Amino acid sequence: MLLGIDTSGAVSVAVARGELAGASTDPSPEILAVRSYTRSRHHDEVLLALVEETLQAAGVTRGELTGVVVGRGPGPFTGLRVGLVSARSIASVLGVPLHGLSSLDALAHEALAAVPAERGPVTVGVALDARRREVYHARYRREADGEILRIAEPAVDAPAEVASELTACDLLVGSGTALYPELLPATVELEHVDAGHLLLAAAVLAARGEDLSSTEPMYLREPDAAKPTARKSALGR
């Protein structure tokens, strides 16, 4: 059983039947329950109660959990820290593995999951509210064979500076589209990370042998934050 937590914007918690055990012919966990709190504040007041509510809805006890997956952001410092600290604490108390991945990957996974495979190559831009009149963003492409590549690494910029790149994508999603609709018009109403898709994206990455051991937060505004330029495989079938 897996527990998924993301607090990169809203709060989302999911419980799934399955494992992140590396290569598998069927890596997708079965999502049993998802609960979300869509306001962008008071994460510390609602997260643990939401975890318990989600476990109850799934009919799962904490003792049955075998792994925890957490969204690393990017996101505001306080909200993101609440999710990461809580996920680390739960995994430590239970003695189970903790896995982390970019919240942007999860949003891209959800957006592309609704697009039929026969459509062929599809690009998606993700833009999240970064406050200070900026957005966190990244771009992805799903190839004809189903492999999903991150073609622009997570970064933070003013909407006007990245509007042309993001709107050139076939799909554009994320909370930044709701804040700046003239510059970043959404193609799909998908603003916040769904922890169920966080778990599904993590399963895909694990099946491809990706390293999900880091749970360091992606703040992107820290002085040493860098924007890698190398093309990197993010998600796959």
PDB file of C-alpha atoms in Angstrom:
ATOM      1  CA  MET A   1       0.000   0.000   0.000  1.00  0.00           C
ATOM      2  CA  LEU A   2       1.268   3.450  -0.931  1.00  0.00           C
ATOM      3  CA  LEU A   3       0.550   6.881   0.537  1.00  0.00           C
ATOM      4  CA  GLY A   4       0.950   9.922  -1.706  1.00  0.00           C
ATOM      5  CA  ILE A   5       1.244  13.510  -0.434  1.00  0.00           C
ATOM      6  CA  ASP A   6       1.588  16.756  -2.367  1.00  0.00           C
ATOM      7  CA  THR A   7       1.474  20.293  -0.956  1.00  0.00           C
ATOM      8  CA  SER A   8       3.018  22.227  -3.846  1.00  0.00           C
ATOM      9  CA  GLY A   9      -0.107  24.374  -4.112  1.00  0.00           C
ATOM     10  CA  ALA A  10      -3.221  22.792  -2.709  1.00  0.00           C
ATOM     11  CA  VAL A  11      -3.052  19.780  -0.381  1.00  0.00           C
ATOM     12  CA  SER A  12      -3.687  16.367  -1.916  1.00  0.00           C
ATOM     13  CA  VAL A  13      -3.437  12.920  -0.357  1.00  0.00           C
ATOM     14  CA  ALA A  14      -3.945   9.535  -2.007  1.00  0.00           C
ATOM     15  CA  VAL A  15      -3.777   5.887  -1.019  1.00  0.00           C
ATOM     16  CA  ALA A  16      -3.113   3.136  -3.555  1.00  0.00           C
ATOM     17  CA  ARG A  17      -2.667  -0.608  -3.674  1.00  0.00           C
ATOM     18  CA  GLY A  18       0.696  -1.384  -5.229  1.00  0.00           C
ATOM     19  CA  GLU A  19       4.443  -1.016  -4.851  1.00  0.00           C
ATOM     20  CA  LEU A  20       7.330   0.967  -6.314  1.00  0.00           C
ATOM     21  CA  ALA A  21       9.573  -1.998  -6.896  1.00  0.00           C
ATOM     22  CA  GLY A  22      11.430  -1.126 -10.073  1.00  0.00           C
ATOM     23  CA  ALA A  23      10.889  -2.805 -13.421  1.00  0.00           C
ATOM     24  CA  SER A  24       7.438  -4.300 -13.804  1.00  0.00           C
ATOM     25  CA  THR A  25       5.130  -5.391 -16.595  1.00  0.00           C
ATOM     26  CA  ASP A  26       2.288  -3.512 -14.901  1.00  0.00           C
ATOM     27  CA  PRO A  27       3.677  -0.639 -12.830  1.00  0.00           C
ATOM     28  CA  SER A  28       0.393   1.195 -12.203  1.00  0.00           C
ATOM     29  CA  PRO A  29      -0.895   1.148  -8.613  1.00  0.00           C
ATOM     30  CA  GLU A  30      -4.637   0.914  -8.030  1.00  0.00           C
ATOM     31  CA  ILE A  31      -5.812   4.237  -6.602  1.00  0.00           C
ATOM     32  CA  LEU A  32      -8.153   3.532  -3.695  1.00  0.00           C
ATOM     33  CA  ALA A  33      -8.921   7.032  -2.408  1.00  0.00           C
ATOM     34  CA  VAL A  34      -7.944  10.662  -3.014  1.00  0.00           C
ATOM     35  CA  ARG A  35      -8.761  13.662  -0.843  1.00  0.00           C
ATOM     36  CA  SER A  36      -7.818  17.287  -1.511  1.00  0.00           C
ATOM     37  CA  TYR A  37      -7.937  20.690   0.156  1.00  0.00           C
ATOM     38  CA  THR A  38      -7.791  23.311  -2.564  1.00  0.00           C
ATOM     39  CA  ARG A  39      -6.937  26.431  -0.594  1.00  0.00           C
ATOM     40  CA  SER A  40      -3.310  27.505  -0.798  1.00  0.00           C
ATOM     41  CA  ARG A  41      -2.851  28.173   2.928  1.00  0.00           C
ATOM     42  CA  HIS A  42      -3.178  26.398   6.310  1.00  0.00           C
ATOM     43  CA  HIS A  43      -1.495  23.250   5.012  1.00  0.00           C
ATOM     44  CA  ASP A  44      -0.173  22.495   8.493  1.00  0.00           C
ATOM     45  CA  GLU A  45      -3.681  22.549   9.935  1.00  0.00           C
ATOM     46  CA  VAL A  46      -5.301  20.179   7.455  1.00  0.00           C
ATOM     47  CA  LEU A  47      -2.690  17.729   6.147  1.00  0.00           C
ATOM     48  CA  LEU A  48      -2.566  15.105   8.901  1.00  0.00           C
ATOM     49  CA  ALA A  49      -6.351  15.079   9.245  1.00  0.00           C
ATOM     50  CA  LEU A  50      -6.594  14.642   5.475  1.00  0.00           C
ATOM     51  CA  VAL A  51      -4.170  11.708   5.642  1.00  0.00           C
ATOM     52  CA  GLU A  52      -6.372   9.979   8.214  1.00  0.00           C
ATOM     53  CA  GLU A  53      -9.519  10.732   6.215  1.00  0.00           C
ATOM     54  CA  THR A  54      -7.974   9.280   3.054  1.00  0.00           C
ATOM     55  CA  LEU A  55      -6.761   6.147   4.827  1.00  0.00           C
ATOM     56  CA  GLN A  56     -10.238   5.594   6.244  1.00  0.00           C
ATOM     57  CA  ALA A  57     -11.845   6.118   2.835  1.00  0.00           C
ATOM     58  CA  ALA A  58      -9.470   3.533   1.366  1.00  0.00           C
ATOM     59  CA  GLY A  59     -10.067   1.078   4.209  1.00  0.00           C
ATOM     60  CA  VAL A  60      -6.346   1.043   5.004  1.00  0.00           C
ATOM     61  CA  THR A  61      -4.501   1.475   8.291  1.00  0.00           C
ATOM     62  CA  ARG A  62      -1.138   3.187   8.647  1.00  0.00           C
ATOM     63  CA  GLY A  63       0.396  -0.134   9.552  1.00  0.00           C
ATOM     64  CA  GLU A  64      -0.480  -1.500   6.113  1.00  0.00           C
ATOM     65  CA  LEU A  65       1.502   1.183   4.290  1.00  0.00           C
ATOM     66  CA  THR A  66       4.670  -0.056   2.606  1.00  0.00           C
ATOM     67  CA  GLY A  67       5.840   3.202   1.036  1.00  0.00           C
ATOM     68  CA  VAL A  68       5.315   6.961   0.969  1.00  0.00           C
ATOM     69  CA  VAL A  69       5.609   9.199  -2.104  1.00  0.00           C
ATOM     70  CA  VAL A  70       5.874  12.976  -1.765  1.00  0.00           C
ATOM     71  CA  GLY A  71       5.836  15.859  -4.230  1.00  0.00           C
ATOM     72  CA  ARG A  72       9.054  17.877  -4.069  1.00  0.00           C
ATOM     73  CA  GLY A  73       7.537  20.966  -5.642  1.00  0.00           C
ATOM     74  CA  PRO A  74       8.414  23.502  -6.771  1.00  0.00           C
ATOM     75  CA  GLY A  75       6.129  25.421  -4.471  1.00  0.00           C
ATOM     76  CA  PRO A  76       6.017  28.067  -1.737  1.00  0.00           C
ATOM     77  CA  PHE A  77       8.441  27.373   1.106  1.00  0.00           C
ATOM     78  CA  THR A  78       5.956  26.956   3.969  1.00  0.00           C
ATOM     79  CA  GLY A  79       3.388  24.764   2.247  1.00  0.00           C
ATOM     80  CA  LEU A  80       5.987  22.579   0.563  1.00  0.00           C
ATOM     81  CA  ARG A  81       7.888  22.093   3.809  1.00  0.00           C
ATOM     82  CA  VAL A  82       4.731  20.903   5.588  1.00  0.00           C
ATOM     83  CA  GLY A  83       4.244  18.101   3.065  1.00  0.00           C
ATOM     84  CA  LEU A  84       7.880  17.025   3.006  1.00  0.00           C
ATOM     85  CA  VAL A  85       8.306  17.021   6.788  1.00  0.00           C
ATOM     86  CA  SER A  86       5.050  15.106   7.283  1.00  0.00           C
ATOM     87  CA  ALA A  87       5.946  12.523   4.635  1.00  0.00           C
ATOM     88  CA  ARG A  88       9.401  12.023   6.158  1.00  0.00           C
ATOM     89  CA  SER A  89       7.923  11.645   9.638  1.00  0.00           C
ATOM     90  CA  ILE A  90       5.306   9.100   8.555  1.00  0.00           C
ATOM     91  CA  ALA A  91       7.858   7.043   6.610  1.00  0.00           C
ATOM     92  CA  SER A  92      10.330   7.156   9.515  1.00  0.00           C
ATOM     93  CA  VAL A  93       7.789   6.107  12.141  1.00  0.00           C
ATOM     94  CA  LEU A  94       6.512   3.250   9.974  1.00  0.00           C
ATOM     95  CA  GLY A  95       9.980   2.239   8.797  1.00  0.00           C
ATOM     96  CA  VAL A  96       8.972   2.284   5.118  1.00  0.00           C
ATOM     97  CA  PRO A  97      10.721   3.730   2.032  1.00  0.00           C
ATOM     98  CA  LEU A  98      10.182   7.379   1.133  1.00  0.00           C
ATOM     99  CA  HIS A  99      10.208   8.477  -2.520  1.00  0.00           C
ATOM    100  CA  GLY A 100      10.141  11.959  -4.049  1.00  0.00           C
ATOM    101  CA  LEU A 101       9.486  13.460  -7.465  1.00  0.00           C
ATOM    102  CA  SER A 102       8.706  16.826  -9.009  1.00  0.00           C
ATOM    103  CA  SER A 103       5.102  17.944  -8.613  1.00  0.00           C
ATOM    104  CA  LEU A 104       5.309  19.267 -12.174  1.00  0.00           C
ATOM    105  CA  ASP A 105       5.887  15.687 -13.387  1.00  0.00           C
ATOM    106  CA  ALA A 106       2.648  14.625 -11.708  1.00  0.00           C
ATOM    107  CA  LEU A 107       0.639  17.400 -13.374  1.00  0.00           C
ATOM    108  CA  ALA A 108       2.115  16.551 -16.762  1.00  0.00           C
ATOM    109  CA  HIS A 109       1.259  12.886 -16.178  1.00  0.00           C
ATOM    110  CA  GLU A 110      -2.357  13.761 -15.372  1.00  0.00           C
ATOM    111  CA  ALA A 111      -2.734  16.061 -18.372  1.00  0.00           C
ATOM    112  CA  LEU A 112      -1.332  13.479 -20.782  1.00  0.00           C
ATOM    113  CA  ALA A 113      -3.304  10.596 -19.286  1.00  0.00           C
ATOM    114  CA  ALA A 114      -6.466  12.094 -20.776  1.00  0.00           C
ATOM    115  CA  VAL A 115      -5.001  12.222 -24.306  1.00  0.00           C
ATOM    116  CA  PRO A 116      -5.490   9.083 -26.438  1.00  0.00           C
ATOM    117  CA  ALA A 117      -2.256   7.308 -27.342  1.00  0.00           C
ATOM    118  CA  GLU A 118      -3.245   7.230 -31.010  1.00  0.00           C
ATOM    119  CA  ARG A 119      -2.968  11.008 -31.160  1.00  0.00           C
ATOM    120  CA  GLY A 120       0.784  10.597 -31.431  1.00  0.00           C
ATOM    121  CA  PRO A 121       3.398  13.022 -30.073  1.00  0.00           C
ATOM    122  CA  VAL A 122       1.953  15.608 -27.664  1.00  0.00           C
ATOM    123  CA  THR A 123       3.609  18.449 -25.772  1.00  0.00           C
ATOM    124  CA  VAL A 124       2.433  19.864 -22.449  1.00  0.00           C
ATOM    125  CA  GLY A 125       3.415  22.962 -20.537  1.00  0.00           C
ATOM    126  CA  VAL A 126       2.886  23.206 -16.786  1.00  0.00           C
ATOM    127  CA  ALA A 127       2.740  26.555 -14.960  1.00  0.00           C
ATOM    128  CA  LEU A 128       2.186  26.801 -11.206  1.00  0.00           C
ATOM    129  CA  ASP A 129       1.627  29.909  -9.122  1.00  0.00           C
ATOM    130  CA  ALA A 130       4.990  30.961  -7.664  1.00  0.00           C
ATOM    131  CA  ARG A 131       3.665  34.191  -6.120  1.00  0.00           C
ATOM    132  CA  ARG A 132       5.686  37.408  -6.590  1.00  0.00           C
ATOM    133  CA  ARG A 133       3.991  37.625 -10.019  1.00  0.00           C
ATOM    134  CA  GLU A 134       5.963  34.613 -11.248  1.00  0.00           C
ATOM    135  CA  VAL A 135       5.245  31.015 -12.236  1.00  0.00           C
ATOM    136  CA  TYR A 136       7.064  27.741 -11.763  1.00  0.00           C
ATOM    137  CA  HIS A 137       7.124  25.983 -15.108  1.00  0.00           C
ATOM    138  CA  ALA A 138       8.403  23.044 -17.132  1.00  0.00           C
ATOM    139  CA  ARG A 139       7.642  21.458 -20.510  1.00  0.00           C
ATOM    140  CA  TYR A 140       7.176  17.834 -21.532  1.00  0.00           C
ATOM    141  CA  ARG A 141       6.662  15.774 -24.683  1.00  0.00           C
ATOM    142  CA  ARG A 142       5.047  12.369 -25.008  1.00  0.00           C
ATOM    143  CA  GLU A 143       6.592  10.491 -27.880  1.00  0.00           C
ATOM    144  CA  ALA A 144       4.716   8.208 -30.277  1.00  0.00           C
ATOM    145  CA  ASP A 145       5.868   5.162 -28.281  1.00  0.00           C
ATOM    146  CA  GLY A 146       4.387   6.593 -25.057  1.00  0.00           C
ATOM    147  CA  GLU A 147       7.662   7.702 -23.466  1.00  0.00           C
ATOM    148  CA  ILE A 148       7.417  11.113 -21.807  1.00  0.00           C
ATOM    149  CA  LEU A 149      10.444  13.390 -21.842  1.00  0.00           C
ATOM    150  CA  ARG A 150      10.953  16.552 -19.850  1.00  0.00           C
ATOM    151  CA  ILE A 151      12.171  18.946 -22.547  1.00  0.00           C
ATOM    152  CA  ALA A 152      12.558  22.027 -20.334  1.00  0.00           C
ATOM    153  CA  GLU A 153      13.606  21.679 -16.707  1.00  0.00           C
ATOM    154  CA  PRO A 154      11.690  23.306 -13.804  1.00  0.00           C
ATOM    155  CA  ALA A 155      12.346  27.029 -13.498  1.00  0.00           C
ATOM    156  CA  VAL A 156      10.718  30.188 -12.151  1.00  0.00           C
ATOM    157  CA  ASP A 157      10.056  33.273 -14.286  1.00  0.00           C
ATOM    158  CA  ALA A 158       7.587  36.064 -14.933  1.00  0.00           C
ATOM    159  CA  PRO A 159       4.653  34.805 -17.039  1.00  0.00           C
ATOM    160  CA  ALA A 160       5.449  37.152 -19.923  1.00  0.00           C
ATOM    161  CA  GLU A 161       8.972  35.755 -20.184  1.00  0.00           C
ATOM    162  CA  VAL A 162       7.803  32.178 -20.791  1.00  0.00           C
ATOM    163  CA  ALA A 163       4.388  32.707 -22.373  1.00  0.00           C
ATOM    164  CA  SER A 164       5.515  32.022 -25.933  1.00  0.00           C
ATOM    165  CA  GLU A 165       7.235  28.749 -25.002  1.00  0.00           C
ATOM    166  CA  LEU A 166       4.373  27.464 -22.868  1.00  0.00           C
ATOM    167  CA  THR A 167       1.531  28.454 -25.197  1.00  0.00           C
ATOM    168  CA  ALA A 168       3.322  26.715 -28.074  1.00  0.00           C
ATOM    169  CA  CYS A 169       2.609  23.403 -26.306  1.00  0.00           C
ATOM    170  CA  ASP A 170      -0.418  21.335 -27.282  1.00  0.00           C
ATOM    171  CA  LEU A 171      -1.603  21.379 -23.666  1.00  0.00           C
ATOM    172  CA  LEU A 172      -1.148  24.035 -20.981  1.00  0.00           C
ATOM    173  CA  VAL A 173      -2.178  23.372 -17.379  1.00  0.00           C
ATOM    174  CA  GLY A 174      -1.534  24.503 -13.820  1.00  0.00           C
ATOM    175  CA  SER A 175      -2.613  27.149 -11.329  1.00  0.00           C
ATOM    176  CA  GLY A 176      -0.582  29.784 -13.186  1.00  0.00           C
ATOM    177  CA  THR A 177      -3.057  29.617 -16.052  1.00  0.00           C
ATOM    178  CA  ALA A 178      -5.880  30.708 -13.758  1.00  0.00           C
ATOM    179  CA  LEU A 179      -3.894  33.694 -12.515  1.00  0.00           C
ATOM    180  CA  TYR A 180      -2.625  34.866 -15.909  1.00  0.00           C
ATOM    181  CA  PRO A 181      -5.262  33.699 -18.425  1.00  0.00           C
ATOM    182  CA  GLU A 182      -4.377  36.325 -21.036  1.00  0.00           C
ATOM    183  CA  LEU A 183      -0.726  35.290 -21.121  1.00  0.00           C
ATOM    184  CA  LEU A 184      -1.166  31.604 -20.250  1.00  0.00           C
ATOM    185  CA  PRO A 185      -4.586  30.422 -21.455  1.00  0.00           C
ATOM    186  CA  ALA A 186      -5.348  26.942 -20.145  1.00  0.00           C
ATOM    187  CA  THR A 187      -6.251  24.217 -22.605  1.00  0.00           C
ATOM    188  CA  VAL A 188      -7.448  21.988 -19.740  1.00  0.00           C
ATOM    189  CA  GLU A 189      -8.833  23.099 -16.368  1.00  0.00           C
ATOM    190  CA  LEU A 190      -6.216  21.376 -14.259  1.00  0.00           C
ATOM    191  CA  GLU A 191      -4.702  23.625 -11.602  1.00  0.00           C
ATOM    192  CA  HIS A 192      -3.320  21.513  -8.740  1.00  0.00           C
ATOM    193  CA  VAL A 193      -1.500  18.226  -8.316  1.00  0.00           C
ATOM    194  CA  ASP A 194      -3.672  15.181  -7.690  1.00  0.00           C
ATOM    195  CA  ALA A 195      -1.830  12.834  -5.322  1.00  0.00           C
ATOM    196  CA  GLY A 196      -3.256   9.858  -7.177  1.00  0.00           C
ATOM    197  CA  HIS A 197      -1.416  10.923 -10.316  1.00  0.00           C
ATOM    198  CA  LEU A 198       1.645  11.633  -8.179  1.00  0.00           C
ATOM    199  CA  LEU A 199       1.618   7.920  -7.272  1.00  0.00           C
ATOM    200  CA  LEU A 200       1.016   6.852 -10.868  1.00  0.00           C
ATOM    201  CA  ALA A 201       3.852   9.057 -12.145  1.00  0.00           C
ATOM    202  CA  ALA A 202       6.171   7.714  -9.441  1.00  0.00           C
ATOM    203  CA  ALA A 203       5.331   4.140 -10.455  1.00  0.00           C
ATOM    204  CA  VAL A 204       6.204   4.904 -14.076  1.00  0.00           C
ATOM    205  CA  LEU A 205       9.512   6.468 -13.073  1.00  0.00           C
ATOM    206  CA  ALA A 206      10.388   3.598 -10.748  1.00  0.00           C
ATOM    207  CA  ALA A 207       9.591   1.054 -13.453  1.00  0.00           C
ATOM    208  CA  ARG A 208      12.049   2.869 -15.729  1.00  0.00           C
ATOM    209  CA  GLY A 209      14.747   2.669 -13.070  1.00  0.00           C
ATOM    210  CA  GLU A 210      14.705   6.367 -12.184  1.00  0.00           C
ATOM    211  CA  ASP A 211      16.165   7.380  -8.810  1.00  0.00           C
ATOM    212  CA  LEU A 212      13.370   8.666  -6.553  1.00  0.00           C
ATOM    213  CA  SER A 213      15.405   8.673  -3.346  1.00  0.00           C
ATOM    214  CA  SER A 214      15.752  12.447  -3.044  1.00  0.00           C
ATOM    215  CA  THR A 215      13.107  14.310  -1.080  1.00  0.00           C
ATOM    216  CA  GLU A 216      14.909  17.636  -1.082  1.00  0.00           C
ATOM    217  CA  PRO A 217      12.481  20.486  -1.825  1.00  0.00           C
ATOM    218  CA  MET A 218      12.576  22.233  -5.191  1.00  0.00           C
ATOM    219  CA  TYR A 219      12.341  25.894  -4.183  1.00  0.00           C
ATOM    220  CA  LEU A 220      14.077  27.244  -7.347  1.00  0.00           C
ATOM    221  CA  ARG A 221      14.617  30.658  -5.773  1.00  0.00           C
ATOM    222  CA  GLU A 222      17.573  29.582  -3.668  1.00  0.00           C
ATOM    223  CA  PRO A 223      20.883  31.125  -4.814  1.00  0.00           C
ATOM    224  CA  ASP A 224      22.291  27.742  -5.802  1.00  0.00           C
ATOM    225  CA  ALA A 225      19.194  26.656  -7.744  1.00  0.00           C
ATOM    226  CA  ALA A 226      20.232  25.836 -11.282  1.00  0.00           C
ATOM    227  CA  LYS A 227      18.303  25.222 -14.472  1.00  0.00           C
ATOM    228  CA  PRO A 228      19.732  22.108 -16.155  1.00  0.00           C
ATOM    229  CA  THR A 229      19.767  22.241 -19.924  1.00  0.00           C
ATOM    230  CA  ALA A 230      20.169  18.542 -20.691  1.00  0.00           C
ATOM    231  CA  ARG A 231      17.206  16.679 -22.153  1.00  0.00           C
ATOM    232  CA  LYS A 232      16.049  14.257 -19.481  1.00  0.00           C
ATOM    233  CA  SER A 233      13.640  11.346 -19.515  1.00  0.00           C
ATOM    234  CA  ALA A 234      10.869  12.057 -17.040  1.00  0.00           C
ATOM    235  CA  LEU A 235       8.020   9.620 -17.495  1.00  0.00           C
ATOM    236  CA  GLY A 236       7.201   6.669 -19.657  1.00  0.00           C
ATOM    237  CA  ARG A 237       4.519   4.190 -20.478  1.00  0.00           C
TER     238      ARG A 237
END
